[in-house]
CSV table of C-alpha atoms in Angstrom, one decimal:
chain,number,residue,atom,x,y,z
A,1,MET,CA,63.2,89.0,93.4
A,2,TYR,CA,63.1,92.1,95.6
A,3,ILE,CA,61.9,93.1,99.0
A,4,HIS,CA,61.3,96.8,99.7
A,5,ILE,CA,62.0,98.3,103.2
A,6,VAL,CA,62.0,101.9,104.3
A,7,ARG,CA,65.4,103.4,105.0
A,8,ASP,CA,66.4,103.8,108.6
A,9,ALA,CA,69.5,105.7,109.2
A,10,SER,CA,69.7,104.8,112.9
A,11,HIS,CA,71.9,102.1,114.2
A,12,SER,CA,70.4,98.7,114.9
A,13,LEU,CA,68.8,98.5,118.3
A,14,ILE,CA,68.9,94.7,118.4
A,15,SER,CA,71.3,92.0,117.3
A,16,LEU,CA,71.0,91.0,113.6
A,17,THR,CA,72.6,87.6,114.3
A,18,LYS,CA,71.5,86.4,117.8
A,19,PRO,CA,68.0,84.9,118.3
A,20,LEU,CA,65.3,87.3,119.3
A,21,THR,CA,64.5,87.3,123.1
A,22,PHE,CA,61.8,88.9,125.2
A,23,ARG,CA,64.2,91.8,125.8
A,24,SER,CA,64.7,92.4,122.2
A,25,LEU,CA,61.0,92.2,121.5
A,26,ASN,CA,60.5,94.9,124.2
A,27,VAL,CA,63.1,97.1,122.4
A,28,ILE,CA,61.1,96.7,119.1
A,29,ARG,CA,57.8,97.4,120.9
A,30,ALA,CA,59.2,100.6,122.5
A,31,ALA,CA,60.5,101.8,119.1
A,32,LEU,CA,57.2,101.1,117.3
A,33,LEU,CA,55.4,103.0,120.1
A,34,GLY,CA,57.6,106.0,119.4
A,35,LEU,CA,57.0,105.8,115.7
A,36,LYS,CA,53.2,105.6,116.2
A,37,GLU,CA,53.1,108.5,118.6
A,38,GLU,CA,55.2,110.6,116.2
A,39,ALA,CA,52.9,109.7,113.3
A,40,ASP,CA,49.8,110.5,115.4
A,41,ARG,CA,51.1,114.0,116.1
A,42,SER,CA,52.3,114.9,112.6
A,43,SER,CA,49.6,113.6,110.3
A,44,ASN,CA,45.9,113.5,109.9
A,45,LEU,CA,44.1,110.2,109.5
A,46,ILE,CA,43.7,109.3,105.8
A,47,VAL,CA,40.1,108.7,104.8
A,48,ALA,CA,39.2,105.8,102.4
A,49,PRO,CA,36.1,103.6,101.9
A,50,ARG,CA,37.9,100.3,102.5
A,51,ASN,CA,40.6,99.1,104.9
A,52,ALA,CA,43.3,96.3,104.7
A,53,ALA,CA,45.8,95.1,107.3
A,54,VAL,CA,49.0,93.2,107.2
A,55,LEU,CA,51.2,91.5,109.7
A,56,ILE,CA,54.9,91.9,109.6
A,57,PRO,CA,55.9,88.6,111.3
A,58,PHE,CA,59.2,88.5,113.1
A,59,CYS,CA,60.5,85.1,114.2
A,60,ASN,CA,63.5,82.9,114.9
A,61,VAL,CA,64.3,80.2,112.5
A,62,ARG,CA,67.2,77.8,113.3
A,63,GLY,CA,68.2,80.4,115.9
A,64,HIS,CA,68.4,83.2,113.3
A,65,PRO,CA,66.3,86.3,113.7
A,66,GLY,CA,64.3,87.4,110.7
A,67,ILE,CA,61.0,88.0,109.0
A,68,LEU,CA,58.5,85.7,107.3
A,69,PHE,CA,57.3,86.6,103.8
A,70,GLU,CA,54.9,85.0,101.4
A,71,LEU,CA,55.2,84.3,97.7
A,72,ARG,CA,51.7,84.6,96.3
A,73,SER,CA,50.2,81.8,94.2
A,74,THR,CA,50.5,82.2,90.4
A,75,SER,CA,46.9,81.1,90.2
A,76,LEU,CA,45.6,84.2,91.9
A,77,ARG,CA,43.9,86.9,89.8
A,78,SER,CA,45.7,89.9,91.4
A,79,HIS,CA,49.3,90.3,92.2
A,80,SER,CA,50.1,86.6,91.4
A,81,GLY,CA,53.7,85.6,92.0
A,82,GLU,CA,54.5,88.6,94.2
A,83,ILE,CA,56.1,88.9,97.5
A,84,CYS,CA,54.0,90.2,100.4
A,85,PHE,CA,53.3,90.0,104.1
A,86,PRO,CA,50.3,88.0,105.2
A,87,GLY,CA,47.1,90.2,105.4
A,88,GLY,CA,44.3,91.5,103.3
A,89,ARG,CA,41.0,93.2,103.5
A,90,VAL,CA,39.3,93.9,106.8
A,91,ASP,CA,35.7,92.8,106.8
A,92,LYS,CA,32.7,93.0,109.1
A,93,ARG,CA,33.6,90.0,111.1
A,94,ASP,CA,36.8,91.6,112.3
A,95,LYS,CA,36.5,93.5,115.6
A,96,SER,CA,39.5,95.7,114.7
A,97,PHE,CA,42.2,96.3,112.0
A,98,LEU,CA,44.5,94.1,114.0
A,99,ALA,CA,42.0,91.3,114.2
A,100,GLY,CA,41.8,91.4,110.4
A,101,ALA,CA,45.6,91.1,110.0
A,102,LEU,CA,45.6,88.2,112.5
A,103,ARG,CA,42.7,86.4,110.8
A,104,GLU,CA,44.3,86.7,107.3
A,105,SER,CA,47.6,85.4,108.7
A,106,HIS,CA,45.8,82.4,110.2
A,107,GLU,CA,44.0,81.7,106.9
A,108,GLU,CA,47.0,82.1,104.7
A,109,LEU,CA,49.8,80.6,106.8
A,110,GLY,CA,48.0,78.6,109.5
A,111,ILE,CA,49.4,80.8,112.3
A,112,ALA,CA,46.8,81.0,115.1
A,113,PRO,CA,46.3,84.4,116.6
A,114,ASP,CA,47.4,83.1,120.1
A,115,ARG,CA,50.8,82.4,118.6
A,116,VAL,CA,51.5,86.0,117.7
A,117,ASP,CA,53.0,88.4,120.3
A,118,VAL,CA,51.8,91.7,118.8
A,119,LEU,CA,54.5,94.4,119.2
A,120,GLY,CA,52.8,97.4,117.7
A,121,GLU,CA,52.2,99.1,114.3
A,122,ILE,CA,54.4,101.1,112.0
A,123,GLY,CA,53.1,104.7,112.0
A,124,SER,CA,50.0,105.7,110.2
A,125,PRO,CA,48.1,103.7,107.6
A,126,GLN,CA,48.9,104.3,103.9
A,127,LEU,CA,46.7,104.6,100.9
A,128,ASN,CA,47.0,102.1,98.1
A,129,PHE,CA,47.7,103.3,94.6
A,130,ARG,CA,44.1,103.6,93.7
A,131,GLY,CA,43.4,105.7,96.8
A,132,ASP,CA,40.4,103.6,97.8
A,133,MET,CA,41.9,101.6,100.6
A,134,ARG,CA,43.9,102.3,103.8
A,135,VAL,CA,46.5,99.8,104.8
A,136,TRP,CA,47.3,99.2,108.4
A,137,PRO,CA,50.7,97.5,109.1
A,138,PHE,CA,51.1,95.6,112.3
A,139,VAL,CA,54.3,94.0,113.7
A,140,GLY,CA,54.3,90.8,115.7
A,141,PHE,CA,56.6,87.9,116.8
A,142,VAL,CA,55.4,84.4,115.8
A,143,HIS,CA,55.9,81.6,118.3
A,144,PRO,CA,55.9,77.9,117.5
A,145,GLU,CA,53.0,77.5,120.0
A,146,SER,CA,50.8,79.8,122.0
A,147,VAL,CA,52.4,82.9,123.6
A,148,VAL,CA,51.4,81.7,127.0
A,149,SER,CA,53.1,78.3,126.5
A,150,SER,CA,56.2,79.9,125.1
A,151,ILE,CA,56.8,82.3,128.1
A,152,GLN,CA,56.7,79.6,130.7
A,153,ASN,CA,60.0,79.4,132.7
A,154,MET,CA,61.9,81.8,130.3
A,155,SER,CA,64.0,84.7,131.3
A,156,GLN,CA,64.1,88.1,129.4
A,157,ASP,CA,67.4,87.0,127.8
A,158,ASP,CA,66.6,83.5,126.8
A,159,ALA,CA,66.5,82.8,123.0
A,160,LEU,CA,62.8,82.5,122.0
A,161,PRO,CA,61.9,79.2,120.3
A,162,SER,CA,62.4,78.9,116.6
A,163,LEU,CA,59.8,78.1,114.1
A,164,ASP,CA,59.9,74.9,112.1
A,165,LEU,CA,59.5,76.1,108.5
A,166,LEU,CA,58.7,72.6,107.1
A,167,SER,CA,55.9,72.3,109.6
A,168,LEU,CA,54.7,75.8,108.8
A,169,ARG,CA,54.7,75.2,105.1
A,170,SER,CA,52.4,72.2,105.5
A,171,GLU,CA,49.8,74.5,107.0
A,172,VAL,CA,49.7,77.3,104.4
A,173,SER,CA,46.7,77.8,102.0
A,174,SER,CA,48.1,76.5,98.8
A,175,HIS,CA,45.4,78.3,96.9
A,176,GLU,CA,46.8,81.7,98.1
A,177,VAL,CA,50.4,81.0,99.0
A,178,ALA,CA,53.0,79.4,96.7
A,179,LEU,CA,55.8,79.6,99.3
A,180,VAL,CA,56.5,81.0,102.7
A,181,PHE,CA,60.1,81.8,103.5
A,182,HIS,CA,62.2,83.4,106.2
A,183,VAL,CA,64.7,86.3,105.5
A,184,PRO,CA,67.3,86.7,108.3
A,185,LEU,CA,67.8,90.2,109.5
A,186,VAL,CA,71.4,90.0,108.6
A,187,VAL,CA,70.4,89.4,105.0
A,188,LEU,CA,68.0,92.3,105.0
A,189,ALA,CA,70.7,94.6,106.4
A,190,ASP,CA,73.4,93.6,104.0
A,191,PRO,CA,74.3,96.7,102.0
A,192,ARG,CA,75.5,94.5,99.1
A,193,ARG,CA,71.9,93.6,98.4
A,194,HIS,CA,70.6,97.1,98.6
A,195,ARG,CA,69.7,99.6,96.0
A,196,THR,CA,68.0,103.0,96.8
A,197,SER,CA,64.9,104.5,95.5
A,198,SER,CA,62.1,106.9,96.6
A,199,PHE,CA,58.6,105.9,97.3
A,200,ARG,CA,56.2,108.1,95.3
A,201,GLY,CA,59.1,110.5,94.7
A,202,SER,CA,59.7,111.5,98.3
A,203,LEU,CA,60.1,108.8,101.0
A,204,PRO,CA,63.5,107.1,100.6
A,205,TYR,CA,63.6,103.4,100.9
A,206,ILE,CA,65.8,100.4,100.1
A,207,THR,CA,65.1,97.6,97.7
A,208,VAL,CA,66.6,94.3,98.9
A,209,ASP,CA,67.6,91.6,96.4
A,210,VAL,CA,66.4,88.2,97.8
A,211,GLN,CA,66.3,86.2,94.6
A,212,ASP,CA,68.8,83.6,96.0
A,213,VAL,CA,66.9,83.3,99.3
A,214,VAL,CA,63.6,82.6,97.5
A,215,GLU,CA,65.2,80.1,95.2
A,216,ASP,CA,67.0,78.4,98.0
A,217,ALA,CA,63.7,78.2,100.1
A,218,GLY,CA,62.0,76.4,97.3
A,219,GLY,CA,61.3,79.0,94.7
A,220,ARG,CA,62.7,76.9,91.9
A,221,GLU,CA,60.1,74.2,92.6
A,222,VAL,CA,57.2,76.7,92.3
A,223,GLY,CA,58.5,78.3,89.1
A,224,ILE,CA,60.6,81.3,90.3
A,225,THR,CA,63.4,82.0,88.0
A,226,SER,CA,65.6,85.1,87.5
A,227,LEU,CA,64.0,88.5,87.6
A,228,SER,CA,64.7,91.0,84.8
A,229,LYS,CA,65.6,94.6,85.3
A,230,GLU,CA,62.2,95.6,83.9
A,231,GLY,CA,60.5,93.3,86.4
A,232,ALA,CA,62.5,94.8,89.3
A,233,ASP,CA,61.6,98.3,88.1
A,234,ASN,CA,57.9,97.2,88.1
A,235,ASP,CA,58.4,95.9,91.7
A,236,VAL,CA,59.7,99.2,92.8
A,237,ASN,CA,56.7,101.0,91.2
A,238,ASN,CA,54.3,98.5,92.8
A,239,ASP,CA,55.9,98.6,96.3
A,240,LEU,CA,52.9,99.3,98.3
A,241,LYS,CA,50.8,96.8,96.5
A,242,LYS,CA,53.3,94.0,97.6
A,243,HIS,CA,53.1,95.0,101.1
A,244,THR,CA,49.4,95.5,101.3
A,245,GLY,CA,48.6,92.8,99.5
A,246,LYS,CA,45.6,91.8,97.9
A,247,ASN,CA,43.6,94.9,96.9
């Protein structure tokens, strides 16, 4: 089971082991703003007839900083049994691309929009493989309760409250999501789990092996077993599909 992340040669700007704080969220927010401004200057907006949006949900779990991922239900018609971020198509009821990402996250994981501290977006939208959909990736931090409730009487350096994964799993849409799991940042950054590749032959990225994380989180119970090399290669080729989700 693999997760794909874009290679970043810079040093980590936040701790990979200490819980995320408001100060570290501001560091992430500033870094994302810089990426967005750079992307806006260097590229033209891609045109496509449809749009999708995903949320990259940072959080603390048991005091460990990391990111939430979904394992899609095997009963779905498209991309069943794949790892992805919460999100999907933006439709007419959504006031913005961000609103679409937050709505889909609520529908799939039960995370209300007022629990998400939106930190920014990663660069420009990307086209899916068919070229008929733009994908807008947003980044946020998920609080156990509303953001307003979480910030009361907290300093910039206080550890932000951790999510209760058992409680969160009771709220997911079982039709769409087989499993929601947390991958600590220290696991994502572990070079022993990495293998390198290139996205569409140009953009370097890292594939991260998280088979054991998925199994330990309950993957065995939902039918996840070992992934073959051929399966891993297909995952690499379908990288954008996994992140965009549901197109």
